[in-house]
Tab-separated table of C-alpha atoms in Angstrom:
chain	number	residue	atom	x	y	z
A	167	UNK	CA	12.755	19.664	31.001
A	168	UNK	CA	11.546	17.491	28.492
A	169	UNK	CA	7.802	16.785	28.128
A	170	UNK	CA	7.530	14.742	25.112
A	171	UNK	CA	9.955	12.356	23.682
A	172	UNK	CA	8.106	11.805	20.502
A	173	UNK	CA	9.351	13.875	17.470
A	174	UNK	CA	8.646	14.045	13.724
A	175	UNK	CA	6.424	15.802	11.706
A	176	UNK	CA	2.604	14.988	11.198
A	177	UNK	CA	2.612	16.079	7.604
A	178	UNK	CA	4.459	12.868	6.867
A	179	UNK	CA	1.482	11.006	8.127
A	180	UNK	CA	-0.659	13.185	5.926
A	181	UNK	CA	1.190	12.214	2.788
A	182	UNK	CA	1.379	8.844	3.959
A	183	UNK	CA	-2.435	8.487	4.149
A	184	UNK	CA	-2.895	10.657	0.824
A	185	UNK	CA	-0.342	7.720	-0.911
A	186	UNK	CA	-2.597	5.125	0.581
A	187	UNK	CA	-5.588	5.459	-1.679
A	188	UNK	CA	-3.659	6.306	-4.778
A	189	UNK	CA	-1.093	3.247	-4.153
A	190	UNK	CA	-4.421	0.972	-4.236
A	191	UNK	CA	-6.008	2.901	-6.996
A	192	UNK	CA	-3.065	2.895	-9.333
A	193	UNK	CA	-2.524	-0.633	-8.742
A	194	UNK	CA	-6.184	-1.476	-9.809
A	195	UNK	CA	-5.931	0.655	-12.948
A	196	UNK	CA	-2.962	-1.394	-14.002
A	197	UNK	CA	-3.902	-4.774	-12.810
A	198	UNK	CA	-7.315	-4.212	-14.769
A	199	UNK	CA	-5.231	-3.117	-18.125
A	200	UNK	CA	-2.754	-6.125	-17.879
A	201	UNK	CA	-5.784	-8.366	-17.514
A	202	UNK	CA	-7.878	-6.769	-20.242
A	203	UNK	CA	-4.754	-6.802	-22.585
A	204	UNK	CA	-4.121	-10.438	-22.142
A	205	UNK	CA	-7.645	-11.525	-22.808
A	206	UNK	CA	-8.124	-9.219	-25.672
A	207	UNK	CA	-4.768	-8.031	-27.156
A	208	UNK	CA	-6.447	-6.156	-29.940
A	209	UNK	CA	-7.845	-3.830	-27.390
A	210	UNK	CA	-4.655	-2.546	-25.985
A	211	UNK	CA	-4.518	0.421	-28.179
A	212	UNK	CA	-7.936	1.357	-27.249
A	213	UNK	CA	-7.724	1.347	-23.579
A	214	UNK	CA	-4.251	2.287	-23.385
A	215	UNK	CA	-5.149	6.075	-23.207
A	216	UNK	CA	-7.547	5.475	-20.275
A	217	UNK	CA	-4.954	3.677	-18.488
A	218	UNK	CA	-2.433	6.717	-18.509
A	219	UNK	CA	-5.350	8.921	-17.738
A	220	UNK	CA	-6.640	6.877	-14.906
A	221	UNK	CA	-3.058	6.548	-13.760
A	222	UNK	CA	-2.421	10.378	-13.924
A	223	UNK	CA	-5.567	11.432	-12.169
A	224	UNK	CA	-4.896	8.983	-9.340
A	225	UNK	CA	-1.385	9.473	-9.158
A	226	UNK	CA	-1.899	13.221	-8.913
A	227	UNK	CA	-4.016	12.806	-5.595
A	228	UNK	CA	-0.881	11.611	-3.909
A	229	UNK	CA	1.507	14.250	-5.441
A	230	UNK	CA	-1.097	16.802	-4.191
A	231	UNK	CA	-0.503	15.514	-0.738
A	232	UNK	CA	3.230	15.687	-1.187
A	233	UNK	CA	3.071	19.250	-2.306
A	234	UNK	CA	0.514	20.092	0.592
A	235	UNK	CA	3.051	18.443	3.193
A	236	UNK	CA	5.590	21.019	2.183
A	237	UNK	CA	3.021	23.908	1.691
A	238	UNK	CA	1.516	23.618	5.211
A	239	UNK	CA	4.477	23.475	7.431
A	240	UNK	CA	3.634	23.374	11.293
A	241	UNK	CA	3.441	26.771	13.404
A	242	UNK	CA	3.065	28.858	10.310
B	711	UNK	CA	11.194	24.829	27.848
B	712	UNK	CA	9.885	22.469	25.037
B	713	UNK	CA	6.609	21.252	25.073
B	714	UNK	CA	6.435	19.153	21.712
B	715	UNK	CA	8.819	18.198	19.368
B	716	UNK	CA	6.161	17.210	16.879
B	717	UNK	CA	5.648	19.791	14.294
B	718	UNK	CA	3.296	20.035	11.313
B	719	UNK	CA	-0.370	20.610	10.614
B	720	UNK	CA	-3.019	18.171	10.882
B	721	UNK	CA	-4.961	19.833	7.812
B	722	UNK	CA	-2.469	17.615	5.692
B	723	UNK	CA	-3.643	14.615	7.673
B	724	UNK	CA	-7.364	15.633	6.840
B	725	UNK	CA	-6.472	15.977	3.150
B	726	UNK	CA	-4.771	12.657	3.080
B	727	UNK	CA	-7.822	10.858	4.480
B	728	UNK	CA	-9.791	12.972	2.036
B	729	UNK	CA	-7.610	11.558	-0.830
B	730	UNK	CA	-7.621	7.887	0.430
B	731	UNK	CA	-11.287	7.129	-0.764
B	732	UNK	CA	-11.116	8.810	-4.005
B	733	UNK	CA	-7.906	7.118	-4.751
B	734	UNK	CA	-9.485	3.809	-4.448
B	735	UNK	CA	-12.628	4.905	-6.078
B	736	UNK	CA	-11.206	6.686	-9.149
B	737	UNK	CA	-9.165	3.706	-9.498
B	738	UNK	CA	-12.026	1.369	-9.556
B	739	UNK	CA	-13.878	3.620	-12.154
B	740	UNK	CA	-11.160	3.453	-14.540
B	741	UNK	CA	-10.390	-0.206	-14.057
B	742	UNK	CA	-14.036	-0.887	-14.690
B	743	UNK	CA	-14.157	1.159	-17.899
B	744	UNK	CA	-10.680	-0.413	-19.134
B	745	UNK	CA	-12.077	-4.196	-18.669
B	746	UNK	CA	-15.621	-3.109	-20.038
B	747	UNK	CA	-13.986	-1.730	-23.089
B	748	UNK	CA	-11.920	-4.493	-23.760
B	749	UNK	CA	-14.632	-6.995	-23.512
B	750	UNK	CA	-17.243	-5.204	-25.681
B	751	UNK	CA	-15.238	-2.506	-27.572
B	752	UNK	CA	-18.500	-1.125	-29.314
B	753	UNK	CA	-19.457	0.064	-25.767
B	754	UNK	CA	-16.817	2.345	-25.520
B	755	UNK	CA	-18.531	5.390	-26.777
B	756	UNK	CA	-21.704	4.922	-24.511
B	757	UNK	CA	-19.937	4.500	-21.216
B	758	UNK	CA	-17.257	6.966	-21.771
B	759	UNK	CA	-19.222	9.879	-20.361
B	760	UNK	CA	-20.087	7.797	-17.546
B	761	UNK	CA	-16.543	7.230	-16.837
B	762	UNK	CA	-15.645	11.003	-16.925
B	763	UNK	CA	-18.805	11.775	-14.728
B	764	UNK	CA	-17.773	9.165	-12.110
B	765	UNK	CA	-14.193	10.288	-12.124
B	766	UNK	CA	-15.219	14.114	-11.762
B	767	UNK	CA	-17.530	13.479	-8.843
B	768	UNK	CA	-15.132	11.263	-6.938
B	769	UNK	CA	-12.037	13.321	-7.710
B	770	UNK	CA	-14.089	16.418	-6.476
B	771	UNK	CA	-14.128	14.922	-2.911
B	772	UNK	CA	-10.546	14.872	-2.745
B	773	UNK	CA	-9.968	18.359	-4.162
B	774	UNK	CA	-12.558	19.651	-1.753
B	775	UNK	CA	-10.260	18.299	0.963
B	776	UNK	CA	-7.493	20.210	-0.599
B	777	UNK	CA	-9.404	23.557	-0.691
B	778	UNK	CA	-10.528	22.771	2.906
B	779	UNK	CA	-6.845	22.224	4.055
B	780	UNK	CA	-6.064	25.771	3.060
B	781	UNK	CA	-9.205	27.323	4.086
B	782	UNK	CA	-9.370	26.206	7.483
B	783	UNK	CA	-6.029	27.080	8.795
B	784	UNK	CA	-5.525	26.378	12.775
B	785	UNK	CA	-5.798	29.231	15.406
B	786	UNK	CA	-7.854	31.414	12.758
C	1391	UNK	CA	10.543	14.552	35.750
C	1392	UNK	CA	9.314	12.569	33.277
C	1393	UNK	CA	6.031	13.438	31.764
C	1394	UNK	CA	5.902	11.030	29.089
C	1395	UNK	CA	7.250	7.431	28.568
C	1396	UNK	CA	6.278	7.320	24.834
C	1397	UNK	CA	9.440	7.871	22.454
C	1398	UNK	CA	9.853	7.582	18.786
C	1399	UNK	CA	9.252	9.626	15.603
C	1400	UNK	CA	5.684	9.851	14.049
C	1401	UNK	CA	7.872	9.891	10.681
C	1402	UNK	CA	7.824	5.945	10.821
C	1403	UNK	CA	4.122	5.927	11.246
C	1404	UNK	CA	3.804	8.296	8.021
C	1405	UNK	CA	6.034	6.016	5.892
C	1406	UNK	CA	4.218	3.140	7.273
C	1407	UNK	CA	0.837	4.163	5.946
C	1408	UNK	CA	2.575	5.527	2.825
C	1409	UNK	CA	3.927	1.893	2.291
C	1410	UNK	CA	0.389	0.391	3.175
C	1411	UNK	CA	-1.273	1.509	-0.043
C	1412	UNK	CA	1.564	0.592	-2.544
C	1413	UNK	CA	2.250	-2.726	-0.514
C	1414	UNK	CA	-1.375	-3.791	-1.687
C	1415	UNK	CA	-1.143	-1.926	-5.063
C	1416	UNK	CA	2.076	-3.519	-6.191
C	1417	UNK	CA	0.782	-6.975	-5.206
C	1418	UNK	CA	-2.487	-6.223	-7.204
C	1419	UNK	CA	-0.292	-5.469	-10.293
C	1420	UNK	CA	1.913	-8.732	-9.812
C	1421	UNK	CA	-1.087	-10.961	-8.913
C	1422	UNK	CA	-2.764	-9.723	-12.200
C	1423	UNK	CA	0.491	-10.411	-14.238
C	1424	UNK	CA	0.724	-13.702	-13.001
C	1425	UNK	CA	-2.831	-14.935	-13.677
C	1426	UNK	CA	-2.782	-13.282	-17.167
C	1427	UNK	CA	0.312	-14.697	-18.226
C	1428	UNK	CA	-0.611	-18.256	-16.870
C	1429	UNK	CA	-3.990	-17.843	-18.955
C	1430	UNK	CA	-2.661	-16.588	-21.981
C	1431	UNK	CA	1.449	-17.250	-22.130
C	1432	UNK	CA	1.515	-15.478	-25.377
C	1433	UNK	CA	0.529	-12.242	-23.895
C	1434	UNK	CA	3.404	-12.237	-21.592
C	1435	UNK	CA	5.603	-10.091	-23.555
C	1436	UNK	CA	3.005	-7.753	-24.405
C	1437	UNK	CA	1.841	-6.905	-20.788
C	1438	UNK	CA	5.198	-7.152	-19.223
C	1439	UNK	CA	6.234	-3.325	-19.861
C	1440	UNK	CA	2.988	-2.346	-18.488
C	1441	UNK	CA	3.404	-4.573	-15.225
C	1442	UNK	CA	6.869	-2.809	-14.759
C	1443	UNK	CA	5.367	0.562	-15.302
C	1444	UNK	CA	2.756	-0.165	-12.779
C	1445	UNK	CA	5.147	-1.422	-10.319
C	1446	UNK	CA	7.723	1.575	-10.944
C	1447	UNK	CA	4.919	4.458	-10.421
C	1448	UNK	CA	3.182	2.515	-7.570
C	1449	UNK	CA	6.303	1.775	-5.641
C	1450	UNK	CA	7.382	5.296	-6.043
C	1451	UNK	CA	4.758	6.624	-4.072
C	1452	UNK	CA	6.157	4.698	-0.904
C	1453	UNK	CA	9.610	5.641	-1.882
C	1454	UNK	CA	8.549	9.357	-1.622
C	1455	UNK	CA	7.271	8.761	1.859
C	1456	UNK	CA	10.811	7.249	2.785
C	1457	UNK	CA	12.180	10.627	1.519
C	1458	UNK	CA	9.826	12.634	3.106
C	1459	UNK	CA	10.301	10.776	6.323
C	1460	UNK	CA	13.930	12.087	6.465
C	1461	UNK	CA	13.477	15.543	4.834
C	1462	UNK	CA	10.667	16.606	7.306
C	1463	UNK	CA	12.290	15.943	10.641
C	1464	UNK	CA	10.423	17.170	13.724
C	1465	UNK	CA	11.161	20.501	15.393
C	1466	UNK	CA	12.450	21.971	12.295
D	1329	UNK	CA	5.460	12.776	39.824
D	1330	UNK	CA	4.359	10.444	36.819
D	1331	UNK	CA	1.936	12.189	34.515
D	1332	UNK	CA	1.815	9.334	32.007
D	1333	UNK	CA	1.515	5.676	32.539
D	1334	UNK	CA	1.590	4.793	28.900
D	1335	UNK	CA	4.939	3.761	27.876
D	1336	UNK	CA	6.306	2.511	24.383
D	1337	UNK	CA	7.633	3.402	21.062
D	1338	UNK	CA	5.591	4.908	18.322
D	1339	UNK	CA	8.025	3.358	15.871
D	1340	UNK	CA	6.315	-0.026	16.548
D	1341	UNK	CA	3.179	1.432	15.396
D	1342	UNK	CA	4.900	2.942	12.387
D	1343	UNK	CA	6.444	-0.649	11.678
D	1344	UNK	CA	3.037	-2.309	12.239
D	1345	UNK	CA	1.292	-0.217	9.580
D	1346	UNK	CA	4.326	-0.663	7.041
D	1347	UNK	CA	3.549	-4.594	7.346
D	1348	UNK	CA	-0.337	-4.278	6.981
D	1349	UNK	CA	-0.034	-3.386	3.187
D	1350	UNK	CA	2.619	-5.694	2.343
D	1351	UNK	CA	1.093	-8.538	4.413
D	1352	UNK	CA	-1.903	-8.381	2.046
D	1353	UNK	CA	0.058	-7.476	-1.091
D	1354	UNK	CA	2.457	-10.562	-0.609
D	1355	UNK	CA	-0.471	-12.738	0.099
D	1356	UNK	CA	-2.135	-11.681	-3.180
D	1357	UNK	CA	0.989	-12.365	-5.179
D	1358	UNK	CA	1.213	-15.997	-3.771
D	1359	UNK	CA	-2.517	-16.499	-4.026
D	1360	UNK	CA	-2.416	-15.603	-7.553
D	1361	UNK	CA	0.480	-17.896	-8.313
D	1362	UNK	CA	-1.085	-20.992	-6.524
D	1363	UNK	CA	-4.527	-20.461	-8.428
D	1364	UNK	CA	-2.698	-19.916	-11.744
D	1365	UNK	CA	-0.413	-23.033	-11.245
D	1366	UNK	CA	-3.194	-25.177	-10.314
D	1367	UNK	CA	-5.295	-24.106	-13.379
D	1368	UNK	CA	-2.361	-24.303	-15.798
D	1369	UNK	CA	0.583	-26.334	-14.342
D	1370	UNK	CA	2.697	-25.698	-17.711
D	1371	UNK	CA	2.815	-22.084	-16.722
D	1372	UNK	CA	4.353	-22.740	-13.407
D	1373	UNK	CA	7.841	-22.064	-14.750
D	1374	UNK	CA	7.005	-18.847	-16.674
D	1375	UNK	CA	5.232	-17.171	-13.880
D	1376	UNK	CA	7.678	-18.179	-11.102
D	1377	UNK	CA	10.256	-15.469	-11.654
D	1378	UNK	CA	7.569	-12.845	-11.545
D	1379	UNK	CA	6.098	-14.405	-8.290
D	1380	UNK	CA	9.566	-13.999	-6.770
D	1381	UNK	CA	9.948	-10.605	-8.031
D	1382	UNK	CA	6.754	-9.404	-6.910
D	1383	UNK	CA	7.202	-10.860	-3.418
D	1384	UNK	CA	10.572	-9.216	-3.071
D	1385	UNK	CA	9.642	-5.508	-4.162
D	1386	UNK	CA	6.561	-5.842	-2.136
D	1387	UNK	CA	8.429	-7.310	0.939
D	1388	UNK	CA	10.962	-4.655	0.713
D	1389	UNK	CA	8.457	-1.940	1.593
D	1390	UNK	CA	7.881	-3.510	5.134
D	1391	UNK	CA	11.714	-4.181	5.545
D	1392	UNK	CA	12.094	-0.555	4.764
D	1393	UNK	CA	9.766	0.273	7.465
D	1394	UNK	CA	11.715	-1.910	9.934
D	1395	UNK	CA	15.026	-0.220	8.934
D	1396	UNK	CA	13.091	3.183	9.501
D	1397	UNK	CA	12.002	2.126	12.960
D	1398	UNK	CA	15.528	1.675	14.131
D	1399	UNK	CA	17.008	4.837	12.137
D	1400	UNK	CA	14.512	7.277	13.380
D	1401	UNK	CA	14.900	6.883	17.227
D	1402	UNK	CA	12.960	9.351	19.178
D	1403	UNK	CA	14.421	12.298	20.846
D	1404	UNK	CA	17.191	12.517	18.036
E	243	UNK	CA	-0.833	13.268	41.928
E	244	UNK	CA	-2.176	11.036	38.939
E	245	UNK	CA	-2.987	13.097	35.684
E	246	UNK	CA	-3.482	10.120	33.677
E	247	UNK	CA	-5.673	6.680	34.399
E	248	UNK	CA	-4.723	5.137	31.144
E	249	UNK	CA	-1.991	2.608	31.277
E	250	UNK	CA	-0.172	0.388	28.867
E	251	UNK	CA	2.229	0.310	26.179
E	252	UNK	CA	1.797	1.314	22.615
E	253	UNK	CA	3.931	-1.397	21.379
E	254	UNK	CA	1.081	-3.466	21.901
E	255	UNK	CA	-0.904	-1.562	19.379
E	256	UNK	CA	2.035	-1.671	17.020
E	257	UNK	CA	2.181	-5.259	17.087
E	258	UNK	CA	-1.557	-5.709	16.657
E	259	UNK	CA	-1.365	-3.482	13.321
E	260	UNK	CA	1.398	-5.614	12.201
E	261	UNK	CA	-0.725	-8.599	12.685
E	262	UNK	CA	-3.563	-7.227	10.726
E	263	UNK	CA	-2.090	-7.211	7.215
E	264	UNK	CA	-0.420	-10.815	7.523
E	265	UNK	CA	-3.476	-12.015	8.939
E	266	UNK	CA	-5.624	-11.288	5.826
E	267	UNK	CA	-2.457	-12.130	3.709
E	268	UNK	CA	-1.841	-15.564	5.012
E	269	UNK	CA	-5.716	-16.306	4.663
E	270	UNK	CA	-5.623	-15.066	1.132
E	271	UNK	CA	-2.736	-17.762	0.356
E	272	UNK	CA	-4.646	-20.620	2.166
E	273	UNK	CA	-7.852	-19.903	0.700
E	274	UNK	CA	-6.206	-19.811	-2.863
E	275	UNK	CA	-4.679	-23.095	-1.976
E	276	UNK	CA	-7.775	-24.751	-0.912
E	277	UNK	CA	-10.010	-23.788	-3.844
E	278	UNK	CA	-7.164	-24.448	-6.236
E	279	UNK	CA	-6.705	-27.943	-4.666
E	280	UNK	CA	-10.585	-28.726	-4.709
E	281	UNK	CA	-10.733	-27.761	-8.282
E	282	UNK	CA	-7.489	-29.503	-9.479
E	283	UNK	CA	-6.705	-32.202	-6.743
E	284	UNK	CA	-3.652	-33.392	-8.949
E	285	UNK	CA	-1.979	-30.019	-8.605
E	286	UNK	CA	-1.970	-30.227	-4.852
E	287	UNK	CA	1.618	-31.354	-4.722
E	288	UNK	CA	2.820	-28.820	-7.204
E	289	UNK	CA	1.422	-25.993	-5.244
E	290	UNK	CA	1.855	-27.179	-1.692
E	291	UNK	CA	5.310	-25.746	-1.423
E	292	UNK	CA	4.358	-22.271	-2.607
E	293	UNK	CA	1.362	-22.375	-0.123
E	294	UNK	CA	4.120	-23.012	2.756
E	295	UNK	CA	6.551	-20.356	1.427
E	296	UNK	CA	4.032	-17.551	1.019
E	297	UNK	CA	2.753	-18.662	4.626
E	298	UNK	CA	6.080	-18.280	5.909
E	299	UNK	CA	7.147	-14.974	4.305
E	300	UNK	CA	4.097	-13.313	5.293
E	301	UNK	CA	3.772	-14.544	8.772
E	302	UNK	CA	7.392	-13.240	9.377
E	303	UNK	CA	6.027	-9.881	8.909
E	304	UNK	CA	4.023	-10.174	12.101
E	305	UNK	CA	6.696	-11.925	13.976
E	306	UNK	CA	9.045	-9.038	13.153
E	307	UNK	CA	6.439	-6.826	14.632
E	308	UNK	CA	6.576	-8.961	17.851
E	309	UNK	CA	10.269	-8.708	17.990
E	310	UNK	CA	10.291	-4.995	17.515
E	311	UNK	CA	7.742	-4.756	20.425
E	312	UNK	CA	10.136	-6.077	22.786
E	313	UNK	CA	13.423	-4.327	21.034
E	314	UNK	CA	11.996	-0.855	21.158
E	315	UNK	CA	10.938	-0.432	24.916
E	316	UNK	CA	9.723	3.036	25.894
E	317	UNK	CA	11.828	5.437	27.839
E	318	UNK	CA	14.842	4.049	26.399
């Protein structure tokens, strides 16, 4: 007797949502850096460290979701 | 008898949604700082503290979701 | 006896959401590069490396979702 | 005995979400190219290759969702 | 014995979401073309081909969702 034909793991949905925001956020950071560098090339060195910092803290949110998807397996 | 083939933990979905907003929000903060610093480099020191403050309070929302995902385990 | 006529795998939903953010984010990065290059053609070489870097780290978020959709199969 | 009158395959939902982000992202890339070309027609040749590159990598995210919808059929 | 009064097919939801992103994306492409043409009327011929190209590849994402909604019928 089969009660459900849907299979899968909702943790993948969880990671997917956790990757949604950072996917947009990291894009915003890099887009801002590209436009700022193109307009003021002399500011490239000044803002580069903040681009990497912003990229790191935003990307970390998605990677935490990846860790969580493995850490909280169902039925445990 | 198999009642459900879907496994996983909805807490991961919860964290994912909690990371969605901050992922975009922190990206907005850093993007604004990069563009502002490139246009007025002399304002970098003045606005830096607010960039970190904005980053901290927004990122905290996602990290609270991470804590909550572990604190509120199902069936407990 | 059929209790559910819905079939499928929720991992596809998970990948779909994981592709949503990067789909917008990579678009933002390329849009910024195109507009910046058109306005300051001499900056094309300076910002190209950051366009590819931004594209890579954002696209990786979606590809991690693709890997996760296969790694976390249901019922495991 | 029929317990559910809802039919369908959740993989279609998964593809739908996977098409959402690239739908916006590809639109952003083309919109940026059109506006950049209209403002600086001499840059059209320089940025055209990046428009196609951006279009390809973003559209690929949606097509991967289409492949995944067929690869991960339910009940497997 | 009827346990569920909701009927329908989730594939329609899937197509709906698949139409969401391209709905915005095609709007972005046409909006950019209209604004660019209004500002630089002499560029209308140059960018028209890209408007149609952008429209076609974004619209295709939604049409693929329509095809998929028929291809992946429930219970199969």
